Coordinates of C-alpha atoms in Angstrom, one line a residue:
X1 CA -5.0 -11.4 -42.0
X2 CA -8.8 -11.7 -43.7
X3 CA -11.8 -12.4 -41.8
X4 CA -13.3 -15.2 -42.9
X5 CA -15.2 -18.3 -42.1
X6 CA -12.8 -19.3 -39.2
X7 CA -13.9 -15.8 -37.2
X8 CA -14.3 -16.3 -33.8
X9 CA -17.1 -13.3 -32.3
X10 CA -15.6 -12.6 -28.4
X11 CA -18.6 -11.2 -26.2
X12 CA -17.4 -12.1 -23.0
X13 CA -19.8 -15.1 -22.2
X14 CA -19.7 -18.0 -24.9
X15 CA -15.3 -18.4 -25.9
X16 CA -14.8 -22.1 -25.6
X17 CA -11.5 -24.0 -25.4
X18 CA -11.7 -25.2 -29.1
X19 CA -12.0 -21.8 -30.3
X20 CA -9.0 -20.6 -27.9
X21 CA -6.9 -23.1 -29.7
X22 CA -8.3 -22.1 -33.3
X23 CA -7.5 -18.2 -32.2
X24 CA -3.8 -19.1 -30.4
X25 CA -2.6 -22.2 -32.8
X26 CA -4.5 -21.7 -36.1
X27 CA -4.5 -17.5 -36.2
X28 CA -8.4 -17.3 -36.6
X29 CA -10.0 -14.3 -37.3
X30 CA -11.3 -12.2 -33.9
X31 CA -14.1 -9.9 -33.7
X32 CA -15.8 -8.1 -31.0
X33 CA -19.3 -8.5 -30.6
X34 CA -21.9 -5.1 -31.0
X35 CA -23.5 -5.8 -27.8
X36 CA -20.6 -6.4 -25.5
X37 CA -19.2 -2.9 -27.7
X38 CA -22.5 -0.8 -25.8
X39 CA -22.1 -3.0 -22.6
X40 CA -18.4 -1.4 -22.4
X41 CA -19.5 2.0 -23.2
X42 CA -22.0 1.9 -20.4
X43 CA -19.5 0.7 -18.0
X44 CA -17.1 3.2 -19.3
X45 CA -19.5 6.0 -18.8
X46 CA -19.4 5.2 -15.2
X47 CA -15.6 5.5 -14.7
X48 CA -16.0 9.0 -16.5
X49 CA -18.6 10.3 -14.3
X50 CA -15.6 9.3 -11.2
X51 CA -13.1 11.5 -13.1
X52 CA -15.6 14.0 -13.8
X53 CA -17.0 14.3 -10.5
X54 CA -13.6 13.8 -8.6
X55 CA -14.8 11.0 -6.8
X56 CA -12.5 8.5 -4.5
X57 CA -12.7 5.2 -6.2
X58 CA -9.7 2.4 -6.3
X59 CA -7.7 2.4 -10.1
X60 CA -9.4 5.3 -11.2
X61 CA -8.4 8.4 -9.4
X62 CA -6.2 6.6 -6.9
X63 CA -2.7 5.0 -7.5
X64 CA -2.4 1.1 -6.9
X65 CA -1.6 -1.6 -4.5
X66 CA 0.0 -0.2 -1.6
X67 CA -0.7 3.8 -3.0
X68 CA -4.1 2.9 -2.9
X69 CA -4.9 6.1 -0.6
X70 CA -3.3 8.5 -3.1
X71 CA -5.4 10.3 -4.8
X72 CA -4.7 11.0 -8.8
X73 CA -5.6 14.3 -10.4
X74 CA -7.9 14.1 -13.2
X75 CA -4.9 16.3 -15.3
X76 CA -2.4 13.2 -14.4
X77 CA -4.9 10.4 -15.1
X78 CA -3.3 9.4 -18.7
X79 CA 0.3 9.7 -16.9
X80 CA -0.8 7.2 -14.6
X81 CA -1.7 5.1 -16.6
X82 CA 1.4 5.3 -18.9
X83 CA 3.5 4.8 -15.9
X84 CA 1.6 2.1 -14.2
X85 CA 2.1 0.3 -17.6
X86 CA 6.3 0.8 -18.2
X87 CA 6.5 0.4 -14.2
X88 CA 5.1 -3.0 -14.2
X89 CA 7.2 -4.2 -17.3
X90 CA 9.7 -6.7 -15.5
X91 CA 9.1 -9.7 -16.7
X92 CA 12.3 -11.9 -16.9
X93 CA 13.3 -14.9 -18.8
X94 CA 12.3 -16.5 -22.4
X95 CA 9.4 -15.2 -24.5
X96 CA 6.2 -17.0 -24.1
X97 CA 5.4 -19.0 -27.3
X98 CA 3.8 -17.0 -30.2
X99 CA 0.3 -19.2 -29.7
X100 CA 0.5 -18.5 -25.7
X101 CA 0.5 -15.0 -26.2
X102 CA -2.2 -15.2 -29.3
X103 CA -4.1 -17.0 -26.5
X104 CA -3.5 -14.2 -23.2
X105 CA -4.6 -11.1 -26.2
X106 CA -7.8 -12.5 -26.8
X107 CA -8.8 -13.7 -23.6
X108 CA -7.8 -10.3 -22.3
X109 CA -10.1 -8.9 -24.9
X110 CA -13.0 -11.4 -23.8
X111 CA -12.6 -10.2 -20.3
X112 CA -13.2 -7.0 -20.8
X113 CA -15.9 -7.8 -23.4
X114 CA -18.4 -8.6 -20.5
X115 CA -18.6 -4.6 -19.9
X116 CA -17.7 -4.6 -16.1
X117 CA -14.1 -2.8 -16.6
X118 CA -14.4 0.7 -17.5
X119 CA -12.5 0.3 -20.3
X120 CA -13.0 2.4 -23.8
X121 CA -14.3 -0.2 -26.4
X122 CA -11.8 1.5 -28.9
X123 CA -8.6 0.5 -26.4
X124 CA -10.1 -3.2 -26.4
X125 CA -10.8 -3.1 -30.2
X126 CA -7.1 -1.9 -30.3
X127 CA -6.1 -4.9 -28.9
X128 CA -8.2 -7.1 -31.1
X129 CA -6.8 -5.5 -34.1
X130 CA -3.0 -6.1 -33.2
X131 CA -4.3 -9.7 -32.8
X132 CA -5.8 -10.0 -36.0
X133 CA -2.5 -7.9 -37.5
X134 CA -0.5 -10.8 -36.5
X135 CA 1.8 -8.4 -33.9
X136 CA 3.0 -11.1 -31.2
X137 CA 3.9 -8.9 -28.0
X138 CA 7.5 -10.1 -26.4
X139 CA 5.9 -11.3 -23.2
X140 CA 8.7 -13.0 -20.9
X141 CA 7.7 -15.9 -19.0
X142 CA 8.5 -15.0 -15.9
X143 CA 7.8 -12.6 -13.3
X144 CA 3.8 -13.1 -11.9
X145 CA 3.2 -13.6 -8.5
X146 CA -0.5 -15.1 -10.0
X147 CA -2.2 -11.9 -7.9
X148 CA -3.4 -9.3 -8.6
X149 CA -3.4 -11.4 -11.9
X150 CA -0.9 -11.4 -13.8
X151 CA 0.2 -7.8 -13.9
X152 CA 3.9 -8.2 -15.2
X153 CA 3.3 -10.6 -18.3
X154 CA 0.0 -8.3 -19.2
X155 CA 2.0 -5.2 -18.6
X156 CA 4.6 -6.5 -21.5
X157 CA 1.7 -7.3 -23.6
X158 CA 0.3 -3.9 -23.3
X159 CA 3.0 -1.9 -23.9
X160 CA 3.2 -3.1 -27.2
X161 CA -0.1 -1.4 -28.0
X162 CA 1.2 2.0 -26.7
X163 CA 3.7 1.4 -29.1
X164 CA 6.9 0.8 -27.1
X165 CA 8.4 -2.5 -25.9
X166 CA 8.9 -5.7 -28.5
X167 CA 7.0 -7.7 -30.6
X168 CA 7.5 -10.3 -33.4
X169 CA 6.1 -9.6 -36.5
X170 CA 6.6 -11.7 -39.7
X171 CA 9.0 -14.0 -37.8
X172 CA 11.3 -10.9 -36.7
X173 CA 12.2 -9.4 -33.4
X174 CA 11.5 -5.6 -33.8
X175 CA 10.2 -2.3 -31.5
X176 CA 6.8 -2.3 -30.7
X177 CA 6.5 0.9 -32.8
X178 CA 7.9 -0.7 -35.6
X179 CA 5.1 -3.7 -35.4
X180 CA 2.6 -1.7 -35.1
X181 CA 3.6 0.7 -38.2
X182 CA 4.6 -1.9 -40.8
X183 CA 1.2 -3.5 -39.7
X184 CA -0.7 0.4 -40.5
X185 CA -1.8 0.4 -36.7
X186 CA -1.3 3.5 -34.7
X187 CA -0.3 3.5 -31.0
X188 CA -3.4 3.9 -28.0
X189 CA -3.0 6.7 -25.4
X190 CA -4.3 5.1 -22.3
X191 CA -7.1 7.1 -20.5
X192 CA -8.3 6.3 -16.5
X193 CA -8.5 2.9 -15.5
X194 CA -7.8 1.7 -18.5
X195 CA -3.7 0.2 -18.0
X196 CA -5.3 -1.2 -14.6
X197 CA -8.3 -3.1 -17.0
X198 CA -5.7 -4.2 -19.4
X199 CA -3.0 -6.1 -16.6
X200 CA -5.1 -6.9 -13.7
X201 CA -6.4 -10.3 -14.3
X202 CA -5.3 -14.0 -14.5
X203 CA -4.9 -14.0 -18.9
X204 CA -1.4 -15.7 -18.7
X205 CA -2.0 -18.6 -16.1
X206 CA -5.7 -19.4 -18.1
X207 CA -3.6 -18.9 -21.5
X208 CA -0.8 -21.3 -20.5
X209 CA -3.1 -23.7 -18.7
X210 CA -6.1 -23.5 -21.7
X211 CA -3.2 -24.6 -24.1
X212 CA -2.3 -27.1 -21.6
X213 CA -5.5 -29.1 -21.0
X214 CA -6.3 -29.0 -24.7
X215 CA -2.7 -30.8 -24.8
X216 CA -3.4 -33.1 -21.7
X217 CA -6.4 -34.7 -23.4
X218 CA -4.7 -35.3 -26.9
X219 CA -2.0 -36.8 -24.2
X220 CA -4.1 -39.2 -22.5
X221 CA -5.8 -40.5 -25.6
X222 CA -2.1 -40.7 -26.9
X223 CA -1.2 -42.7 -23.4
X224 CA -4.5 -45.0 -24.1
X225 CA -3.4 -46.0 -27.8
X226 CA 0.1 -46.9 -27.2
X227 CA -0.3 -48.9 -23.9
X228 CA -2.8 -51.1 -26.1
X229 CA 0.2 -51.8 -28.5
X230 CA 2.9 -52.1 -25.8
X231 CA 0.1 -55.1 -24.0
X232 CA -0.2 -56.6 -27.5
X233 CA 3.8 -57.0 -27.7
X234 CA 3.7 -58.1 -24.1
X235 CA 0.7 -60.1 -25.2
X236 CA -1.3 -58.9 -22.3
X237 CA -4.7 -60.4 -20.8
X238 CA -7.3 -58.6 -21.5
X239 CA -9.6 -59.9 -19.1
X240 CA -8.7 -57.3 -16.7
X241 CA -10.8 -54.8 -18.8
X242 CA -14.0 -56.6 -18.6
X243 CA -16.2 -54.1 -17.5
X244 CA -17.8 -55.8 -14.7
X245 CA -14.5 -55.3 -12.9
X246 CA -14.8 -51.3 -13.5
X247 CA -17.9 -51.0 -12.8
X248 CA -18.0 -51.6 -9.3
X249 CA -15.1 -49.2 -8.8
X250 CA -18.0 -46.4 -10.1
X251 CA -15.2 -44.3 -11.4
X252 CA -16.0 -42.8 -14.7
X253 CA -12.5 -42.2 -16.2
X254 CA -11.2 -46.0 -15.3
X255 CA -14.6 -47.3 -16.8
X256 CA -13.8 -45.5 -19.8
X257 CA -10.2 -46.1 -20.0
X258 CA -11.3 -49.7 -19.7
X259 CA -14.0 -49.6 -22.9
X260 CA -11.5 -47.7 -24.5
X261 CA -8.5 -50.4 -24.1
X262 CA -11.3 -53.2 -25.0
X263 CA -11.8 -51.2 -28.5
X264 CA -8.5 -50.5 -28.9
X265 CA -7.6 -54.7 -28.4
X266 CA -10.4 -56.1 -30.6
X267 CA -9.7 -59.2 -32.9
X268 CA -5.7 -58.5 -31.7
X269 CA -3.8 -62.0 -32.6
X270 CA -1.4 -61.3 -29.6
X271 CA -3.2 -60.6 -27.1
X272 CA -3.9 -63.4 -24.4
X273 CA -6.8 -64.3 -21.7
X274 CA -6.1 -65.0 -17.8
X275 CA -4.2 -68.8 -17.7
X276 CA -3.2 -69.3 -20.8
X277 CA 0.5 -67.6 -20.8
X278 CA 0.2 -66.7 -17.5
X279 CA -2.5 -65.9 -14.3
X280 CA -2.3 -61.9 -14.4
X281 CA -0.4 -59.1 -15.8
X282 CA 1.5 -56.6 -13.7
X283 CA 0.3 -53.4 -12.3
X284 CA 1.6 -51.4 -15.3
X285 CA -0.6 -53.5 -17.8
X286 CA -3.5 -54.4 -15.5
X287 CA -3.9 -51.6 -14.0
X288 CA -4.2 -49.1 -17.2
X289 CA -7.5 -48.0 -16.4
X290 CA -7.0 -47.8 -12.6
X291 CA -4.0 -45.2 -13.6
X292 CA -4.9 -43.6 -16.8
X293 CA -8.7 -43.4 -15.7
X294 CA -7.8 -41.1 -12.7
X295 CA -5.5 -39.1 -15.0
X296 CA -9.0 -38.3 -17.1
X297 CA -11.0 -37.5 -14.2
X298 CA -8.3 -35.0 -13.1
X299 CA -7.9 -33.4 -16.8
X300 CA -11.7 -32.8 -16.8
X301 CA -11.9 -31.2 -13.8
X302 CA -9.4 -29.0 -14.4
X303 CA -11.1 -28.7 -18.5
X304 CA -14.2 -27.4 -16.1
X305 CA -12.3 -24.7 -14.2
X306 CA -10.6 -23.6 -17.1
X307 CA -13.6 -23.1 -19.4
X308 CA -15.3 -21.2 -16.5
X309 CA -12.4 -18.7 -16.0
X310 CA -12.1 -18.4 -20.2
X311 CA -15.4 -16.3 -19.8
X312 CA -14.5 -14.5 -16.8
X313 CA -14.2 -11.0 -15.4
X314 CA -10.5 -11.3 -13.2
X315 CA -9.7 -7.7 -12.8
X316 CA -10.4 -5.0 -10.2
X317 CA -12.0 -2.9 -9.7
X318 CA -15.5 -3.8 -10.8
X319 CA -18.0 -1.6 -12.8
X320 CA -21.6 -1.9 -11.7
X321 CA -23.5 0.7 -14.0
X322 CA -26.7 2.2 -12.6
X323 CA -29.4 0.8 -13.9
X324 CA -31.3 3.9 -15.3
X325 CA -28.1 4.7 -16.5
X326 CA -28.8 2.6 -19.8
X327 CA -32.2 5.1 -20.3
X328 CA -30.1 8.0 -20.2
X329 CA -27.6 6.8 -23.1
X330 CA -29.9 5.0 -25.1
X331 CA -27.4 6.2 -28.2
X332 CA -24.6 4.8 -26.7
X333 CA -24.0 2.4 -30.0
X334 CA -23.8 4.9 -32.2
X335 CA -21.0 6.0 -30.4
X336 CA -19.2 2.5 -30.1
X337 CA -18.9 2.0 -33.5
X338 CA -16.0 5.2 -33.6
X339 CA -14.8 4.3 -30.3
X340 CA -16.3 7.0 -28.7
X341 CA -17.8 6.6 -25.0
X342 CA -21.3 8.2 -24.2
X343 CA -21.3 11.8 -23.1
X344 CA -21.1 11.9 -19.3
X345 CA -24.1 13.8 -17.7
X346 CA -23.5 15.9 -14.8
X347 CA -23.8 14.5 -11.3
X348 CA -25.1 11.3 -12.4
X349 CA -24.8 8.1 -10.1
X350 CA -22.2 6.6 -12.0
X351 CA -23.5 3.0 -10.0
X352 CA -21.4 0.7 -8.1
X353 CA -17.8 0.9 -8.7
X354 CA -16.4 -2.2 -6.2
X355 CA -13.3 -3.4 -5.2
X356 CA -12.7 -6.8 -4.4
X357 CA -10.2 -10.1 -5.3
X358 CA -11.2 -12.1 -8.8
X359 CA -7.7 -11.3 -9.6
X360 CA -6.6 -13.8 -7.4
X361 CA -5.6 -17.0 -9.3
X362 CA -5.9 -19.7 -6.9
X363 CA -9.0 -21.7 -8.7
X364 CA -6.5 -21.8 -11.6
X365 CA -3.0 -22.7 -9.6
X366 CA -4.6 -25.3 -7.5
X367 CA -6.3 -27.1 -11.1
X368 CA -2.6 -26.9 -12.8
X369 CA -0.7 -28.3 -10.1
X370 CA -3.4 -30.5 -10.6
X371 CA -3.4 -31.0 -14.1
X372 CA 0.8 -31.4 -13.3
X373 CA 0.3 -34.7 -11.0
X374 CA -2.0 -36.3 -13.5
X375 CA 0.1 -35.8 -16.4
X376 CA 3.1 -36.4 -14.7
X377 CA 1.7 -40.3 -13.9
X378 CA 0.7 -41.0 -17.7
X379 CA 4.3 -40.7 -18.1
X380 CA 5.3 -42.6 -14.8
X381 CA 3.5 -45.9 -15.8
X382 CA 4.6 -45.0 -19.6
X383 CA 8.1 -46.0 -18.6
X384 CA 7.6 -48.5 -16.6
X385 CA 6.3 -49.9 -19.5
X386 CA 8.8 -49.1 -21.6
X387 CA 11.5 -51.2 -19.1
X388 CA 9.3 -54.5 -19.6
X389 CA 9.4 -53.9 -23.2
X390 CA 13.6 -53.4 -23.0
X391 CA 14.2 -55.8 -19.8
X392 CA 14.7 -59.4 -20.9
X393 CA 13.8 -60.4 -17.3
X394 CA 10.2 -58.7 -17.8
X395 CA 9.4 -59.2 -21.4
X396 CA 8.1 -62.2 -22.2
X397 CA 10.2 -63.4 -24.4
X398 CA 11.8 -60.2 -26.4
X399 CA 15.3 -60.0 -26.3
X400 CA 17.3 -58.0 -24.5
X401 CA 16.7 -54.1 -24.8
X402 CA 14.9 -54.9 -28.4
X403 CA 18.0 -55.8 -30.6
X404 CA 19.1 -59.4 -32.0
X405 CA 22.7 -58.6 -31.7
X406 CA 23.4 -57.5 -28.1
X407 CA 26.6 -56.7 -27.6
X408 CA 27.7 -55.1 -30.4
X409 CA 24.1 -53.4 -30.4
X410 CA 22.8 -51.4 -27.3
X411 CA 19.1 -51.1 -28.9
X412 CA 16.5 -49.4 -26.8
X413 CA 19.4 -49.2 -23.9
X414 CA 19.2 -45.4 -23.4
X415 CA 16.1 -45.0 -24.8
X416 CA 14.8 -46.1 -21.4
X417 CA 17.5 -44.2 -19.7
X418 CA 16.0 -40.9 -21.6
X419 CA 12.6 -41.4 -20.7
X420 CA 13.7 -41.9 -17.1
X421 CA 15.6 -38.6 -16.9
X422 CA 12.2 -37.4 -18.2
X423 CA 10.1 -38.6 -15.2
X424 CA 11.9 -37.9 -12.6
X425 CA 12.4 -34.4 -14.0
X426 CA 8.6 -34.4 -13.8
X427 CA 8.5 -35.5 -10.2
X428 CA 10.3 -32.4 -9.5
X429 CA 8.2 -30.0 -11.6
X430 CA 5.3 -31.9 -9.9
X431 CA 5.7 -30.4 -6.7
X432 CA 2.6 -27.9 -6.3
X433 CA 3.3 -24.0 -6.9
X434 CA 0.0 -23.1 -5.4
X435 CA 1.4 -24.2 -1.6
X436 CA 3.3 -21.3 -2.0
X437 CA 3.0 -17.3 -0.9
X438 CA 5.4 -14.4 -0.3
X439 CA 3.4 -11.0 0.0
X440 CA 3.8 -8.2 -1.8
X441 CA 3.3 -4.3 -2.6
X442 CA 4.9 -3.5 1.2
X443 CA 2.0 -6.3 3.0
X444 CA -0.9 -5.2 1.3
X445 CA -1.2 -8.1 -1.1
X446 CA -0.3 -10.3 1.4
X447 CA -1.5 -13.3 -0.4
X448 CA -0.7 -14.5 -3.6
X449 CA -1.4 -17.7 -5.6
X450 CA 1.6 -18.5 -8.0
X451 CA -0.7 -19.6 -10.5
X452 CA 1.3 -18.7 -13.3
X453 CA 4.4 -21.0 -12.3
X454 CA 1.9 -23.7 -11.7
X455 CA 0.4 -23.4 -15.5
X456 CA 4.5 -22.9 -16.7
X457 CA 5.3 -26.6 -14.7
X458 CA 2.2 -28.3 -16.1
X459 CA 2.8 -27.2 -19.6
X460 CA 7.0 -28.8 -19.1
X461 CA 5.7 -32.2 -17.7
X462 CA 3.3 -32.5 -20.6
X463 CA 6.3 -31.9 -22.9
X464 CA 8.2 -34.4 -21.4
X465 CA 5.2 -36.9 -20.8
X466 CA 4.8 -36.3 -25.0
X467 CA 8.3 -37.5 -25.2
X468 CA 8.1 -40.5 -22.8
X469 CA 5.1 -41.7 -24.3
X470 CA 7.0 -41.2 -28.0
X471 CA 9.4 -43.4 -26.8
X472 CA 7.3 -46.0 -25.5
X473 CA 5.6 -45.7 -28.7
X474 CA 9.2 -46.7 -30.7
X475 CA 9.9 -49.5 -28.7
X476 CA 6.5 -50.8 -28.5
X477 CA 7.0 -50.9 -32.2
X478 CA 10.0 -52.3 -32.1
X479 CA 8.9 -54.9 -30.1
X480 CA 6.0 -55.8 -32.2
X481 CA 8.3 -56.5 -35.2
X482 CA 10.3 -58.3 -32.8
X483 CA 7.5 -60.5 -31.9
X484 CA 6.0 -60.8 -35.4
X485 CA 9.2 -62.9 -36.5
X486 CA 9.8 -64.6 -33.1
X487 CA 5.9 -66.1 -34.6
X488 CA 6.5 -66.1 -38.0
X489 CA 4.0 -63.8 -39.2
X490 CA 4.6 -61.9 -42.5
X491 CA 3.9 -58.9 -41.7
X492 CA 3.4 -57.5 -38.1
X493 CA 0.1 -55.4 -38.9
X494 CA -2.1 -59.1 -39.2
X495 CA -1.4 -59.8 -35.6
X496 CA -2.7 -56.3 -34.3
X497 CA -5.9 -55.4 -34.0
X498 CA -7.4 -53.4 -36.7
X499 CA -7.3 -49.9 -34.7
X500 CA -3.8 -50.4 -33.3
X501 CA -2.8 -51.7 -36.9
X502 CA -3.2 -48.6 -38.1
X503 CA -1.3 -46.5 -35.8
X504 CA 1.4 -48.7 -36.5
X505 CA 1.6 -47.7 -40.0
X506 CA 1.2 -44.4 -38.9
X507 CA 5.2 -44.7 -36.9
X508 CA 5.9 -46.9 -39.8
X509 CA 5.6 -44.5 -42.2
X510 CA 8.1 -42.0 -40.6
X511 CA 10.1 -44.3 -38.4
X512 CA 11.4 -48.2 -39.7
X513 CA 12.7 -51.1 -37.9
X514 CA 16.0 -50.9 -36.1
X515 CA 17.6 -53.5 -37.5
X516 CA 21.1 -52.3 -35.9
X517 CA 22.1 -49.4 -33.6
X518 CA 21.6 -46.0 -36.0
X519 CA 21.3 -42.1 -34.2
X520 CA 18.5 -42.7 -32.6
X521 CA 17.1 -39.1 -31.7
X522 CA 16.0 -38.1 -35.2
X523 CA 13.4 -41.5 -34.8
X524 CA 12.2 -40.5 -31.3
X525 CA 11.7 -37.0 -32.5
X526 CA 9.8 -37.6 -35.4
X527 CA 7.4 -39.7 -33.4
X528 CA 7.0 -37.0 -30.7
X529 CA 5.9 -34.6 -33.4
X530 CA 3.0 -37.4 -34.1
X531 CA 2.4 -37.5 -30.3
X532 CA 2.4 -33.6 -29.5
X533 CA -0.4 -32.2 -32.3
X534 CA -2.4 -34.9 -31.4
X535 CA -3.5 -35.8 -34.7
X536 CA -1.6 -39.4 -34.4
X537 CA -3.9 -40.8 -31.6
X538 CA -7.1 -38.2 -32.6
X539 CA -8.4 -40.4 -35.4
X540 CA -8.1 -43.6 -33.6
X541 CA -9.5 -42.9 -30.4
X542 CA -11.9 -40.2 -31.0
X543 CA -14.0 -42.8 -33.2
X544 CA -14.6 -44.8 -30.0
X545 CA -17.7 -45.0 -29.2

């Protein structure tokens, strides 16, 4: 891989969720930035002065958890550390997808960029370069408790980088070793404190759940769009998004759910106003904003707590150089640039060297069993949508399950049937992971947060809320041709409005008219695959003003 324009410069204070998903999903370059490079050398030459001097200090001349009172010889230090690493390898299950664990390497690497882990900056530039080399640790995607961080997943990634364990590279499963050769990289020996800086920290739960909230908003404008074309089949009132109704609810997602629908329905032929087909809509149509609106204010909550744990320092313990430190090494950035640490000085105060509990992933489980629920009811009221459009009792007018020759023709039938199976799978992944606890390391991490099942479970519902609301989208569709014929239009694009005009030509163009029962997974899977990258309700929504 070439550096180029798309380089993204970590420093450990300004990584934002866009350029997470440029690094994960789009391989952009990553570089380390020269002043986080001298703040890690400073904080580095304080865990050397603890060797050096023999002092007692947590992760660095102790063992871990529970062995936390042993104290490690400076002559076994690098065996430690080796050991702590293949020890707290078990991960179980699947791999974690390639731009998951593109994600968890360089938010490691930003981590330790702020310069409060001890760590050598040549280890972290290490782990930048088998980033940039394309290396893809086998990561399974199992196995964290969620605190102390996620040590199991990170301990996977890591031994990659010592050059044992797995990796992909150029779409083949191979040795660690092997990666790392055929890419021209060499293997790290790990010195003090340095396999605790690299696993000790919440990297897979924020990876997952990052991913996931950049998916969860490309969801709900998704959800937005394709209700507005499931009202016009239905022809829906739109009077229920006047905006002096959502207004005095003072809710800022429903208010702009509600401008959004309004956009999304202008100069629509099919649309209708309160009395003229009928007094109101039901709850599934009406109350779109009410629904989707909460769904956005929980997604942006969650969008906050993830971009404020993107940027920060999750392991333990924490380095807290002395101050006058920074006069004595003045040099230190000659020395970063060949990896080397400044020279420690004899008995100097190496600073505050603290223990404490940012490894703990609770802010992050409690926002993605969050982030779970809200997704989870985008795809709730999606289906019930999706019956009205297939129940002749419900749909104004549509025939039964959106075919003209029921019977012989079961139409959108099992469609709905799918998307059900889909929702109340989702009801079950709902339930919250963070509620949850079982100590660990014989009592002494007696708490733990289960952060990383909770990001896992919110990143399945919004795969299956994708799908529901892809099948919604085909039978909205459906139904609009359906309805365009039952008026006698001659085409159905003149009776939608202009927005929601053109994402019908968008299914159009992959997907046509069922005119009689065909296989009908290759349809709903090409439309997911509009849904899921976001681009098919991106250019339509995001122009809203």
């Amino acid at each position: 891989m070439i550096a180029d324009l798309e380089t993204v410069v970590l420093d450990g204070c300004s990584l934002t969720l866009d350029s997470l998903v440029r690094i994960a999903r789009e391989k952009a370059f990553v570089a380390l930035d020269e002043t986080a490079l001298q703040r890690m050398a400073l904080s580095r030459s304080a865990v050397e002065s603890c060797v050096e001097e023999r002092l007692v200090r947590y992760g660095i001349t102790t063992g871990f958890g529970k062995f936390c009172n042993v104290v490690i010889s400076k002559e076994d230090n690098a065996i430690l550390q080796k050991n702590l690493i293949m020890s707290h390898a078990c991960g179980q299950g699947e791999p974690l997808p390639e731009d998951v664990v593109r994600a968890i390497m360089a938010l490691r690497a930003n981590a330790l960029a702020v310069g409060h882990s001890g760590i050598r900056p040549r280890t972290v530039q290490h782990l930048v370069d088998v980033l940039n080399a394309g290396i893809v640790p086998v990561i399974p995607e199992k196995g964290s408790l969620g605190a102390s961080g996620d040590l199991a997943p990170l301990a996977h990634m890591t031994l990659v980088l010592l050059g044992m364990g797995e990796a992909f590279y150029r779409g083949e499963r191979m040795a660690g070793s092997k990666a790392l050769a055929l890419a021209g990289l060499k293997p790290i020996t790990l010195e003090a404190k340095e396999g605790l800086a690299l696993i000790n920290g919440t990297q897979v739960m924020t990876a997952i759940g990052a991913l996931a909230v950049y998916d969860a908003r490309n969801l709900v404008q998704t959800a937005n769009l394709v209700s507005s074309m499931t009202i016009q089949a239905l022809r829906g009132i739109t009077d229920a998004f006047d905006p002096r109704i959502h207004e005095l609810r003072r809710q800022s997602g429903q208010i702009q759910c509600a401008a959004d629908l309004r956009k999304l329905l202008e100069n629509s032929r099919l649309t209708s106003r309160q009395g003229e087909l009928r007094v109101q809509d039901p709850y599934t149509l009406r109350c779109i904003p009410q629904v989707h609106g909460a769904s956005i204010d929980a997604i942006d909550y969650v969008q906050r707590c993830i971009e404020n744990e993107l940027n920060a320092v999750t392991d333990n313990p924490l380095i807290f150089p002395n101050p006058e430190s920074a006069d004595q090494h003045k040099g230190a950035e000659k020395h970063t640039a060949s990896g080397h640490s400044p020279e420690h000085v004899h008995g100097q105060d190496p600073g505050d060297i603290l223990s404490g509990g940012n490894f703990h992933g609770q802010p992050i489980a409690l926002a993605m069993d969050f982030l779970g629920i809200a997704c989870a009811e985008l795809a709730n009221i999606s289906e019930r949508r999706l019956e009205r459009l297939v129940n002749p009792a419900l749909s104004e007018g549509l025939p039964a399950f959106l075919t003209t020759s029921g019977g012989i023709n079961s139409g959108f039938m099992i469609v709905q049937y799918s998307a059900a199976a889909l929702v109340s799978e989702n009801k079950v992944l709902a339930h919250p992971a963070s509620v949850d606890s079982i100590p660990s390391s014989a009592n002494q991490e007696d708490h733990v947060s289960m952060g990383t099942i909770a990001a896992r479970k919110a990143r399945s519902i919004i795969w299956n809320a994708q799908r529901v609301l892809a099948m919604e989208l085909c039978a909205a569709c459906q139904a609009l041709d359906l309805r365009a014929i039952q008026i006698g239009a001659a085409d159905t694009a003149s009776l939608l409005s202009p927005r929601t005009a053109e994402a019908y030509a968008t299914v159009r163009s992959v997907v046509s008219m069922v005119n009689s029962d065909r296989i009908m997974y290759p349809d709903l899977d090409a439309i997911a695959s509009l849904v899921a990258d976001g681009s098919f309700a991106g250019g339509v929504t995001e122009a809203l003003p």
